[in-house]
JSON list of C-alpha atoms and ligand atoms in Angstrom, two decimals:
[
{"chain": "A", "resi": 1, "resn": "UNK", "atom": "CA", "xyz": [1.10, 52.99, -19.49]},
{"chain": "A", "resi": 2, "resn": "UNK", "atom": "CA", "xyz": [1.85, 50.84, -22.45]},
{"chain": "A", "resi": 3, "resn": "UNK", "atom": "CA", "xyz": [4.57, 48.80, -20.78]},
{"chain": "A", "resi": 4, "resn": "UNK", "atom": "CA", "xyz": [2.34, 47.96, -17.84]},
{"chain": "A", "resi": 5, "resn": "UNK", "atom": "CA", "xyz": [-0.46, 46.88, -20.12]},
{"chain": "A", "resi": 6, "resn": "UNK", "atom": "CA", "xyz": [1.90, 44.65, -22.08]},
{"chain": "A", "resi": 7, "resn": "UNK", "atom": "CA", "xyz": [3.26, 42.96, -18.98]},
{"chain": "A", "resi": 8, "resn": "UNK", "atom": "CA", "xyz": [-0.27, 42.42, -17.70]},
{"chain": "A", "resi": 9, "resn": "UNK", "atom": "CA", "xyz": [-1.05, 40.67, -20.95]},
{"chain": "A", "resi": 10, "resn": "UNK", "atom": "CA", "xyz": [1.99, 38.47, -20.49]},
{"chain": "A", "resi": 11, "resn": "UNK", "atom": "CA", "xyz": [0.93, 37.59, -16.95]},
{"chain": "A", "resi": 12, "resn": "UNK", "atom": "CA", "xyz": [-2.64, 36.91, -18.06]},
{"chain": "A", "resi": 13, "resn": "UNK", "atom": "CA", "xyz": [-1.40, 34.63, -20.83]},
{"chain": "A", "resi": 14, "resn": "UNK", "atom": "CA", "xyz": [0.88, 32.78, -18.41]},
{"chain": "A", "resi": 15, "resn": "UNK", "atom": "CA", "xyz": [-1.98, 32.31, -15.94]},
{"chain": "A", "resi": 16, "resn": "UNK", "atom": "CA", "xyz": [-4.23, 31.00, -18.67]},
{"chain": "A", "resi": 17, "resn": "UNK", "atom": "CA", "xyz": [-1.56, 28.48, -19.55]},
{"chain": "A", "resi": 18, "resn": "UNK", "atom": "CA", "xyz": [-1.25, 27.33, -15.94]},
{"chain": "A", "resi": 19, "resn": "UNK", "atom": "CA", "xyz": [-5.02, 27.00, -15.58]},
{"chain": "A", "resi": 20, "resn": "UNK", "atom": "CA", "xyz": [-5.24, 25.00, -18.78]},
{"chain": "A", "resi": 21, "resn": "UNK", "atom": "CA", "xyz": [-2.51, 22.67, -17.54]},
{"chain": "A", "resi": 22, "resn": "UNK", "atom": "CA", "xyz": [-4.29, 22.16, -14.21]},
{"chain": "A", "resi": 23, "resn": "UNK", "atom": "CA", "xyz": [-7.67, 21.42, -15.64]},
{"chain": "A", "resi": 24, "resn": "UNK", "atom": "CA", "xyz": [-6.54, 18.97, -18.30]},
{"chain": "A", "resi": 25, "resn": "UNK", "atom": "CA", "xyz": [-8.39, 15.83, -17.34]},
{"chain": "A", "resi": 26, "resn": "UNK", "atom": "CA", "xyz": [-6.56, 12.58, -16.86]},
{"chain": "A", "resi": 27, "resn": "UNK", "atom": "CA", "xyz": [-8.94, 9.72, -17.51]},
{"chain": "A", "resi": 28, "resn": "UNK", "atom": "CA", "xyz": [-8.54, 6.70, -15.23]},
{"chain": "A", "resi": 29, "resn": "UNK", "atom": "CA", "xyz": [-6.19, 4.14, -16.65]},
{"chain": "A", "resi": 30, "resn": "UNK", "atom": "CA", "xyz": [-4.21, 6.56, -18.74]},
{"chain": "A", "resi": 31, "resn": "UNK", "atom": "CA", "xyz": [-0.84, 7.84, -17.65]},
{"chain": "A", "resi": 32, "resn": "UNK", "atom": "CA", "xyz": [-0.83, 10.84, -15.33]},
{"chain": "A", "resi": 33, "resn": "UNK", "atom": "CA", "xyz": [2.78, 11.55, -16.18]},
{"chain": "A", "resi": 34, "resn": "UNK", "atom": "CA", "xyz": [5.75, 9.69, -14.76]},
{"chain": "A", "resi": 35, "resn": "UNK", "atom": "CA", "xyz": [4.58, 7.45, -11.91]},
{"chain": "A", "resi": 36, "resn": "UNK", "atom": "CA", "xyz": [6.24, 8.39, -8.61]},
{"chain": "A", "resi": 37, "resn": "UNK", "atom": "CA", "xyz": [8.93, 5.91, -7.55]},
{"chain": "A", "resi": 38, "resn": "UNK", "atom": "CA", "xyz": [6.93, 5.17, -4.40]},
{"chain": "A", "resi": 39, "resn": "UNK", "atom": "CA", "xyz": [4.34, 3.30, -6.48]},
{"chain": "A", "resi": 40, "resn": "UNK", "atom": "CA", "xyz": [6.89, 0.67, -7.41]},
{"chain": "A", "resi": 41, "resn": "UNK", "atom": "CA", "xyz": [8.28, 0.61, -3.88]},
{"chain": "A", "resi": 42, "resn": "UNK", "atom": "CA", "xyz": [4.91, -0.14, -2.34]},
{"chain": "A", "resi": 43, "resn": "UNK", "atom": "CA", "xyz": [4.07, -2.67, -5.04]},
{"chain": "A", "resi": 44, "resn": "UNK", "atom": "CA", "xyz": [7.37, -4.49, -4.45]},
{"chain": "A", "resi": 45, "resn": "UNK", "atom": "CA", "xyz": [6.89, -4.29, -0.68]},
{"chain": "A", "resi": 46, "resn": "UNK", "atom": "CA", "xyz": [3.45, -5.93, -0.89]},
{"chain": "A", "resi": 47, "resn": "UNK", "atom": "CA", "xyz": [4.76, -8.56, -3.30]},
{"chain": "A", "resi": 48, "resn": "UNK", "atom": "CA", "xyz": [7.49, -9.43, -0.78]},
{"chain": "A", "resi": 49, "resn": "UNK", "atom": "CA", "xyz": [4.91, -9.53, 2.03]},
{"chain": "A", "resi": 50, "resn": "UNK", "atom": "CA", "xyz": [2.79, -11.84, -0.14]},
{"chain": "A", "resi": 51, "resn": "UNK", "atom": "CA", "xyz": [5.75, -14.13, -0.88]},
{"chain": "A", "resi": 52, "resn": "UNK", "atom": "CA", "xyz": [6.73, -14.28, 2.79]},
{"chain": "A", "resi": 53, "resn": "UNK", "atom": "CA", "xyz": [3.18, -15.19, 3.80]},
{"chain": "A", "resi": 54, "resn": "UNK", "atom": "CA", "xyz": [3.10, -17.87, 1.12]},
{"chain": "A", "resi": 55, "resn": "UNK", "atom": "CA", "xyz": [6.34, -19.32, 2.49]},
{"chain": "A", "resi": 56, "resn": "UNK", "atom": "CA", "xyz": [4.81, -19.43, 5.99]},
{"chain": "A", "resi": 57, "resn": "UNK", "atom": "CA", "xyz": [1.75, -21.28, 4.75]},
{"chain": "A", "resi": 58, "resn": "UNK", "atom": "CA", "xyz": [3.93, -23.62, 2.71]},
{"chain": "A", "resi": 59, "resn": "UNK", "atom": "CA", "xyz": [5.87, -24.61, 5.83]},
{"chain": "A", "resi": 60, "resn": "UNK", "atom": "CA", "xyz": [2.70, -25.18, 7.81]},
{"chain": "A", "resi": 61, "resn": "UNK", "atom": "CA", "xyz": [1.52, -27.70, 5.23]},
{"chain": "A", "resi": 62, "resn": "UNK", "atom": "CA", "xyz": [4.58, -29.83, 5.88]},
{"chain": "A", "resi": 63, "resn": "UNK", "atom": "CA", "xyz": [4.69, -32.61, 8.44]},
{"chain": "A", "resi": 64, "resn": "UNK", "atom": "CA", "xyz": [7.66, -30.95, 10.13]},
{"chain": "A", "resi": 65, "resn": "UNK", "atom": "CA", "xyz": [7.49, -27.19, 9.58]},
{"chain": "A", "resi": 66, "resn": "UNK", "atom": "CA", "xyz": [10.69, -25.19, 9.78]},
{"chain": "A", "resi": 67, "resn": "UNK", "atom": "CA", "xyz": [9.78, -22.85, 12.63]},
{"chain": "A", "resi": 68, "resn": "UNK", "atom": "CA", "xyz": [13.00, -20.88, 12.30]},
{"chain": "A", "resi": 69, "resn": "UNK", "atom": "CA", "xyz": [12.08, -20.06, 8.73]},
{"chain": "A", "resi": 70, "resn": "UNK", "atom": "CA", "xyz": [8.53, -19.14, 9.76]},
{"chain": "A", "resi": 71, "resn": "UNK", "atom": "CA", "xyz": [9.87, -16.82, 12.46]},
{"chain": "A", "resi": 72, "resn": "UNK", "atom": "CA", "xyz": [12.22, -15.18, 9.94]},
{"chain": "A", "resi": 73, "resn": "UNK", "atom": "CA", "xyz": [9.43, -14.66, 7.40]},
{"chain": "A", "resi": 74, "resn": "UNK", "atom": "CA", "xyz": [7.18, -13.23, 10.10]},
{"chain": "A", "resi": 75, "resn": "UNK", "atom": "CA", "xyz": [9.98, -10.85, 11.05]},
{"chain": "A", "resi": 76, "resn": "UNK", "atom": "CA", "xyz": [10.35, -9.81, 7.41]},
{"chain": "A", "resi": 77, "resn": "UNK", "atom": "CA", "xyz": [6.61, -9.14, 7.18]},
{"chain": "A", "resi": 78, "resn": "UNK", "atom": "CA", "xyz": [6.83, -7.13, 10.40]},
{"chain": "A", "resi": 79, "resn": "UNK", "atom": "CA", "xyz": [9.63, -4.94, 9.03]},
{"chain": "A", "resi": 80, "resn": "UNK", "atom": "CA", "xyz": [7.80, -4.41, 5.76]},
{"chain": "A", "resi": 81, "resn": "UNK", "atom": "CA", "xyz": [4.48, -3.70, 7.46]},
{"chain": "A", "resi": 82, "resn": "UNK", "atom": "CA", "xyz": [6.13, -0.75, 9.18]},
{"chain": "A", "resi": 83, "resn": "UNK", "atom": "CA", "xyz": [6.85, 0.75, 5.75]},
{"chain": "A", "resi": 84, "resn": "UNK", "atom": "CA", "xyz": [3.27, 0.59, 4.49]},
{"chain": "A", "resi": 85, "resn": "UNK", "atom": "CA", "xyz": [2.15, 3.95, 5.86]},
{"chain": "A", "resi": 86, "resn": "UNK", "atom": "CA", "xyz": [5.03, 5.84, 4.24]},
{"chain": "A", "resi": 87, "resn": "UNK", "atom": "CA", "xyz": [4.23, 4.31, 0.84]},
{"chain": "A", "resi": 88, "resn": "UNK", "atom": "CA", "xyz": [0.98, 6.22, 0.39]},
{"chain": "A", "resi": 89, "resn": "UNK", "atom": "CA", "xyz": [1.68, 9.90, -0.23]},
{"chain": "A", "resi": 90, "resn": "UNK", "atom": "CA", "xyz": [-1.30, 12.02, -1.28]},
{"chain": "A", "resi": 91, "resn": "UNK", "atom": "CA", "xyz": [-2.15, 11.97, -4.97]},
{"chain": "A", "resi": 92, "resn": "UNK", "atom": "CA", "xyz": [-1.27, 8.32, -5.62]},
{"chain": "A", "resi": 93, "resn": "UNK", "atom": "CA", "xyz": [-4.67, 6.66, -5.57]},
{"chain": "A", "resi": 94, "resn": "UNK", "atom": "CA", "xyz": [-6.30, 4.88, -8.48]},
{"chain": "A", "resi": 95, "resn": "UNK", "atom": "CA", "xyz": [-8.38, 8.04, -9.02]},
{"chain": "A", "resi": 96, "resn": "UNK", "atom": "CA", "xyz": [-5.22, 10.01, -9.73]},
{"chain": "A", "resi": 97, "resn": "UNK", "atom": "CA", "xyz": [-4.82, 8.01, -12.92]},
{"chain": "A", "resi": 98, "resn": "UNK", "atom": "CA", "xyz": [-2.03, 5.72, -11.76]},
{"chain": "A", "resi": 99, "resn": "UNK", "atom": "CA", "xyz": [-1.83, 1.99, -12.25]},
{"chain": "A", "resi": 100, "resn": "UNK", "atom": "CA", "xyz": [-2.55, 1.07, -8.67]},
{"chain": "A", "resi": 101, "resn": "UNK", "atom": "CA", "xyz": [-5.20, -0.62, -6.56]},
{"chain": "A", "resi": 102, "resn": "UNK", "atom": "CA", "xyz": [-5.00, 1.98, -3.81]},
{"chain": "A", "resi": 103, "resn": "UNK", "atom": "CA", "xyz": [-8.50, 3.27, -3.09]},
{"chain": "A", "resi": 104, "resn": "UNK", "atom": "CA", "xyz": [-9.14, 6.93, -2.16]},
{"chain": "A", "resi": 105, "resn": "UNK", "atom": "CA", "xyz": [-10.47, 5.61, 1.19]},
{"chain": "A", "resi": 106, "resn": "UNK", "atom": "CA", "xyz": [-6.82, 5.40, 2.31]},
{"chain": "A", "resi": 107, "resn": "UNK", "atom": "CA", "xyz": [-6.65, 9.20, 2.37]},
{"chain": "A", "resi": 108, "resn": "UNK", "atom": "CA", "xyz": [-10.28, 9.72, 3.38]},
{"chain": "A", "resi": 109, "resn": "UNK", "atom": "CA", "xyz": [-9.85, 7.56, 6.51]},
{"chain": "A", "resi": 110, "resn": "UNK", "atom": "CA", "xyz": [-6.16, 7.90, 7.43]},
{"chain": "A", "resi": 111, "resn": "UNK", "atom": "CA", "xyz": [-6.70, 6.77, 11.04]},
{"chain": "A", "resi": 112, "resn": "UNK", "atom": "CA", "xyz": [-8.40, 3.55, 9.94]},
{"chain": "A", "resi": 113, "resn": "UNK", "atom": "CA", "xyz": [-5.66, 2.87, 7.41]},
{"chain": "A", "resi": 114, "resn": "UNK", "atom": "CA", "xyz": [-3.01, 3.42, 10.06]},
{"chain": "A", "resi": 115, "resn": "UNK", "atom": "CA", "xyz": [-4.87, 1.10, 12.43]},
{"chain": "A", "resi": 116, "resn": "UNK", "atom": "CA", "xyz": [-5.11, -1.56, 9.70]},
{"chain": "A", "resi": 117, "resn": "UNK", "atom": "CA", "xyz": [-1.36, -1.49, 9.09]},
{"chain": "A", "resi": 118, "resn": "UNK", "atom": "CA", "xyz": [-0.71, -1.51, 12.84]},
{"chain": "A", "resi": 119, "resn": "UNK", "atom": "CA", "xyz": [-2.75, -4.72, 13.10]},
{"chain": "A", "resi": 120, "resn": "UNK", "atom": "CA", "xyz": [-0.41, -6.41, 10.62]},
{"chain": "A", "resi": 121, "resn": "UNK", "atom": "CA", "xyz": [2.60, -5.08, 12.54]},
{"chain": "A", "resi": 122, "resn": "UNK", "atom": "CA", "xyz": [1.20, -6.52, 15.81]},
{"chain": "A", "resi": 123, "resn": "UNK", "atom": "CA", "xyz": [0.04, -9.88, 14.44]},
{"chain": "A", "resi": 124, "resn": "UNK", "atom": "CA", "xyz": [3.27, -10.52, 12.50]},
{"chain": "A", "resi": 125, "resn": "UNK", "atom": "CA", "xyz": [5.29, -9.77, 15.66]},
{"chain": "A", "resi": 126, "resn": "UNK", "atom": "CA", "xyz": [3.13, -12.28, 17.54]},
{"chain": "A", "resi": 127, "resn": "UNK", "atom": "CA", "xyz": [3.65, -14.84, 14.80]},
{"chain": "A", "resi": 128, "resn": "UNK", "atom": "CA", "xyz": [7.43, -14.45, 15.05]},
{"chain": "A", "resi": 129, "resn": "UNK", "atom": "CA", "xyz": [7.26, -14.98, 18.84]},
{"chain": "A", "resi": 130, "resn": "UNK", "atom": "CA", "xyz": [4.89, -17.96, 18.68]},
{"chain": "A", "resi": 131, "resn": "UNK", "atom": "CA", "xyz": [6.95, -19.60, 15.91]},
{"chain": "A", "resi": 132, "resn": "UNK", "atom": "CA", "xyz": [9.84, -19.64, 18.38]},
{"chain": "A", "resi": 133, "resn": "UNK", "atom": "CA", "xyz": [7.74, -21.95, 20.57]},
{"chain": "A", "resi": 134, "resn": "UNK", "atom": "CA", "xyz": [7.52, -24.57, 17.83]},
{"chain": "A", "resi": 135, "resn": "UNK", "atom": "CA", "xyz": [3.87, -25.55, 18.41]},
{"chain": "A", "resi": 136, "resn": "UNK", "atom": "CA", "xyz": [2.42, -26.15, 14.92]},
{"chain": "A", "resi": 137, "resn": "UNK", "atom": "CA", "xyz": [-1.22, -25.69, 15.97]},
{"chain": "A", "resi": 138, "resn": "UNK", "atom": "CA", "xyz": [-0.50, -22.41, 17.75]},
{"chain": "A", "resi": 139, "resn": "UNK", "atom": "CA", "xyz": [1.60, -21.16, 14.85]},
{"chain": "A", "resi": 140, "resn": "UNK", "atom": "CA", "xyz": [-1.12, -22.13, 12.38]},
{"chain": "A", "resi": 141, "resn": "UNK", "atom": "CA", "xyz": [-3.75, -20.26, 14.38]},
{"chain": "A", "resi": 142, "resn": "UNK", "atom": "CA", "xyz": [-1.56, -17.16, 14.57]},
{"chain": "A", "resi": 143, "resn": "UNK", "atom": "CA", "xyz": [-0.74, -17.31, 10.82]},
{"chain": "A", "resi": 144, "resn": "UNK", "atom": "CA", "xyz": [-4.48, -17.32, 10.23]},
{"chain": "A", "resi": 145, "resn": "UNK", "atom": "CA", "xyz": [-4.96, -14.35, 12.55]},
{"chain": "A", "resi": 146, "resn": "UNK", "atom": "CA", "xyz": [-2.25, -12.46, 10.67]},
{"chain": "A", "resi": 147, "resn": "UNK", "atom": "CA", "xyz": [-3.86, -13.37, 7.34]},
{"chain": "A", "resi": 148, "resn": "UNK", "atom": "CA", "xyz": [-7.08, -11.84, 8.62]},
{"chain": "A", "resi": 149, "resn": "UNK", "atom": "CA", "xyz": [-5.35, -8.46, 8.87]},
{"chain": "A", "resi": 150, "resn": "UNK", "atom": "CA", "xyz": [-4.41, -8.64, 5.15]},
{"chain": "A", "resi": 151, "resn": "UNK", "atom": "CA", "xyz": [-8.00, -9.27, 4.21]},
{"chain": "A", "resi": 152, "resn": "UNK", "atom": "CA", "xyz": [-9.26, -6.68, 6.66]},
{"chain": "A", "resi": 153, "resn": "UNK", "atom": "CA", "xyz": [-7.22, -3.96, 4.99]},
{"chain": "A", "resi": 154, "resn": "UNK", "atom": "CA", "xyz": [-7.76, -5.15, 1.42]},
{"chain": "A", "resi": 155, "resn": "UNK", "atom": "CA", "xyz": [-11.55, -5.26, 1.86]},
{"chain": "A", "resi": 156, "resn": "UNK", "atom": "CA", "xyz": [-11.56, -1.60, 2.85]},
{"chain": "A", "resi": 157, "resn": "UNK", "atom": "CA", "xyz": [-8.65, -0.02, 1.03]},
{"chain": "A", "resi": 158, "resn": "UNK", "atom": "CA", "xyz": [-7.66, -2.11, -2.00]},
{"chain": "A", "resi": 159, "resn": "UNK", "atom": "CA", "xyz": [-9.52, -2.07, -5.29]},
{"chain": "A", "resi": 160, "resn": "UNK", "atom": "CA", "xyz": [-11.15, -5.43, -5.90]},
{"chain": "A", "resi": 161, "resn": "UNK", "atom": "CA", "xyz": [-10.60, -6.14, -9.58]},
{"chain": "A", "resi": 162, "resn": "UNK", "atom": "CA", "xyz": [-11.34, -9.84, -9.38]},
{"chain": "A", "resi": 163, "resn": "UNK", "atom": "CA", "xyz": [-15.04, -9.48, -10.06]},
{"chain": "B", "resi": 201, "resn": "LIG", "atom": "C1", "xyz": [-2.90, -1.48, 5.84]},
{"chain": "B", "resi": 201, "resn": "LIG", "atom": "C2", "xyz": [-3.45, -2.09, 4.66]},
{"chain": "B", "resi": 201, "resn": "LIG", "atom": "C3", "xyz": [-2.91, -3.38, 4.12]},
{"chain": "B", "resi": 201, "resn": "LIG", "atom": "C4", "xyz": [-2.49, -4.48, 4.80]},
{"chain": "B", "resi": 201, "resn": "LIG", "atom": "C5", "xyz": [-2.47, -4.73, 6.31]},
{"chain": "B", "resi": 201, "resn": "LIG", "atom": "C6", "xyz": [-2.08, -5.44, 3.80]},
{"chain": "B", "resi": 201, "resn": "LIG", "atom": "N1", "xyz": [-2.25, -4.93, 2.55]},
{"chain": "B", "resi": 201, "resn": "LIG", "atom": "FE1", "xyz": [-1.78, -5.84, 0.80]},
{"chain": "B", "resi": 201, "resn": "LIG", "atom": "N2", "xyz": [-2.30, -4.15, -0.21]},
{"chain": "B", "resi": 201, "resn": "LIG", "atom": "C7", "xyz": [-2.85, -3.02, 0.34]},
{"chain": "B", "resi": 201, "resn": "LIG", "atom": "C8", "xyz": [-3.10, -2.05, -0.70]},
{"chain": "B", "resi": 201, "resn": "LIG", "atom": "C9", "xyz": [-3.72, -0.67, -0.52]},
{"chain": "B", "resi": 201, "resn": "LIG", "atom": "C10", "xyz": [-2.68, -2.64, -1.90]},
{"chain": "B", "resi": 201, "resn": "LIG", "atom": "C11", "xyz": [-2.70, -2.02, -3.30]},
{"chain": "B", "resi": 201, "resn": "LIG", "atom": "C12", "xyz": [-1.40, -1.29, -3.52]},
{"chain": "B", "resi": 201, "resn": "LIG", "atom": "C13", "xyz": [-1.31, -0.62, -4.88]},
{"chain": "B", "resi": 201, "resn": "LIG", "atom": "O1", "xyz": [-1.83, -1.19, -5.84]},
{"chain": "B", "resi": 201, "resn": "LIG", "atom": "O2", "xyz": [-0.67, 0.42, -4.97]},
{"chain": "B", "resi": 201, "resn": "LIG", "atom": "C14", "xyz": [-2.17, -3.96, -1.56]},
{"chain": "B", "resi": 201, "resn": "LIG", "atom": "C15", "xyz": [-1.65, -4.86, -2.48]},
{"chain": "B", "resi": 201, "resn": "LIG", "atom": "C16", "xyz": [-1.18, -6.12, -2.16]},
{"chain": "B", "resi": 201, "resn": "LIG", "atom": "C17", "xyz": [-0.63, -7.05, -3.12]},
{"chain": "B", "resi": 201, "resn": "LIG", "atom": "C18", "xyz": [-0.48, -6.81, -4.61]},
{"chain": "B", "resi": 201, "resn": "LIG", "atom": "C19", "xyz": [0.79, -6.08, -4.88]},
{"chain": "B", "resi": 201, "resn": "LIG", "atom": "C20", "xyz": [0.53, -4.89, -5.71]},
{"chain": "B", "resi": 201, "resn": "LIG", "atom": "O3", "xyz": [0.90, -3.77, -5.29]},
{"chain": "B", "resi": 201, "resn": "LIG", "atom": "O4", "xyz": [-0.06, -5.03, -6.79]},
{"chain": "B", "resi": 201, "resn": "LIG", "atom": "C21", "xyz": [-0.30, -8.18, -2.44]},
{"chain": "B", "resi": 201, "resn": "LIG", "atom": "C22", "xyz": [0.33, -9.44, -3.00]},
{"chain": "B", "resi": 201, "resn": "LIG", "atom": "C23", "xyz": [-0.66, -7.96, -1.06]},
{"chain": "B", "resi": 201, "resn": "LIG", "atom": "N3", "xyz": [-1.17, -6.70, -0.92]},
{"chain": "B", "resi": 201, "resn": "LIG", "atom": "C24", "xyz": [-0.49, -8.89, -0.06]},
{"chain": "B", "resi": 201, "resn": "LIG", "atom": "C25", "xyz": [-0.75, -8.66, 1.29]},
{"chain": "B", "resi": 201, "resn": "LIG", "atom": "C26", "xyz": [-0.58, -9.65, 2.32]},
{"chain": "B", "resi": 201, "resn": "LIG", "atom": "C27", "xyz": [-0.17, -11.09, 2.11]},
{"chain": "B", "resi": 201, "resn": "LIG", "atom": "C28", "xyz": [-0.87, -9.02, 3.50]},
{"chain": "B", "resi": 201, "resn": "LIG", "atom": "C29", "xyz": [-0.85, -9.58, 4.89]},
{"chain": "B", "resi": 201, "resn": "LIG", "atom": "C30", "xyz": [0.26, -10.40, 5.29]},
{"chain": "B", "resi": 201, "resn": "LIG", "atom": "C31", "xyz": [-1.25, -7.65, 3.17]},
{"chain": "B", "resi": 201, "resn": "LIG", "atom": "N4", "xyz": [-1.17, -7.47, 1.82]},
{"chain": "B", "resi": 201, "resn": "LIG", "atom": "C32", "xyz": [-1.62, -6.71, 4.11]},
{"chain": "B", "resi": 201, "resn": "LIG", "atom": "C33", "xyz": [-3.10, -2.80, 1.66]},
{"chain": "B", "resi": 201, "resn": "LIG", "atom": "C34", "xyz": [-2.76, -3.66, 2.69]}
]
């Protein structure tokens, strides 16, 4: 039947178009289309975490640290750490062509990534509690412990471009 043949051709042509669209390679570094909004959200979230941690360290360098401020910053880090997991939907790694330092290991080892973010959640909560005690040495030690969780995750899951 002629009509059937024609519609099959149309379907075949449409499929070919879809396949071509799927297989078009996106070289790393080039744009893979509009970046999902979550990329900016997670970038901003980490920047805020970084700024809060800097503020904590800045206080600890002072003769009389503001422990209330340290506790507040630790609380901010704690709230933000709880968002980390939700900021990494599939298809947003550096290998997907986006401007990001998120390594594919995040999706290859989801349990480890979850555990790494949980460590920051736990250590920042501890920091907030210890800051309430006002003992500079104890707060300093806990700030260091919390900093170790940043490095622990970055070493495994963040692209190191500082070589
Ligand atoms: C569970 C893993 C994990 C933990 C814990 C973690 N980070 Fe990150 N961090 C990442 C990843 C992954 C990126 C790269 C994000 C991207 O480029 O999309 C990143 C990026 C950053 C950036 C750069 C911002 C950006 O997106 O370019 C800063 C600053 C940063 N982290 C600071 C910290 C600090 C400070 C801590 C600890 C207080 C911390 N991070 C804890 C995984 C983590």
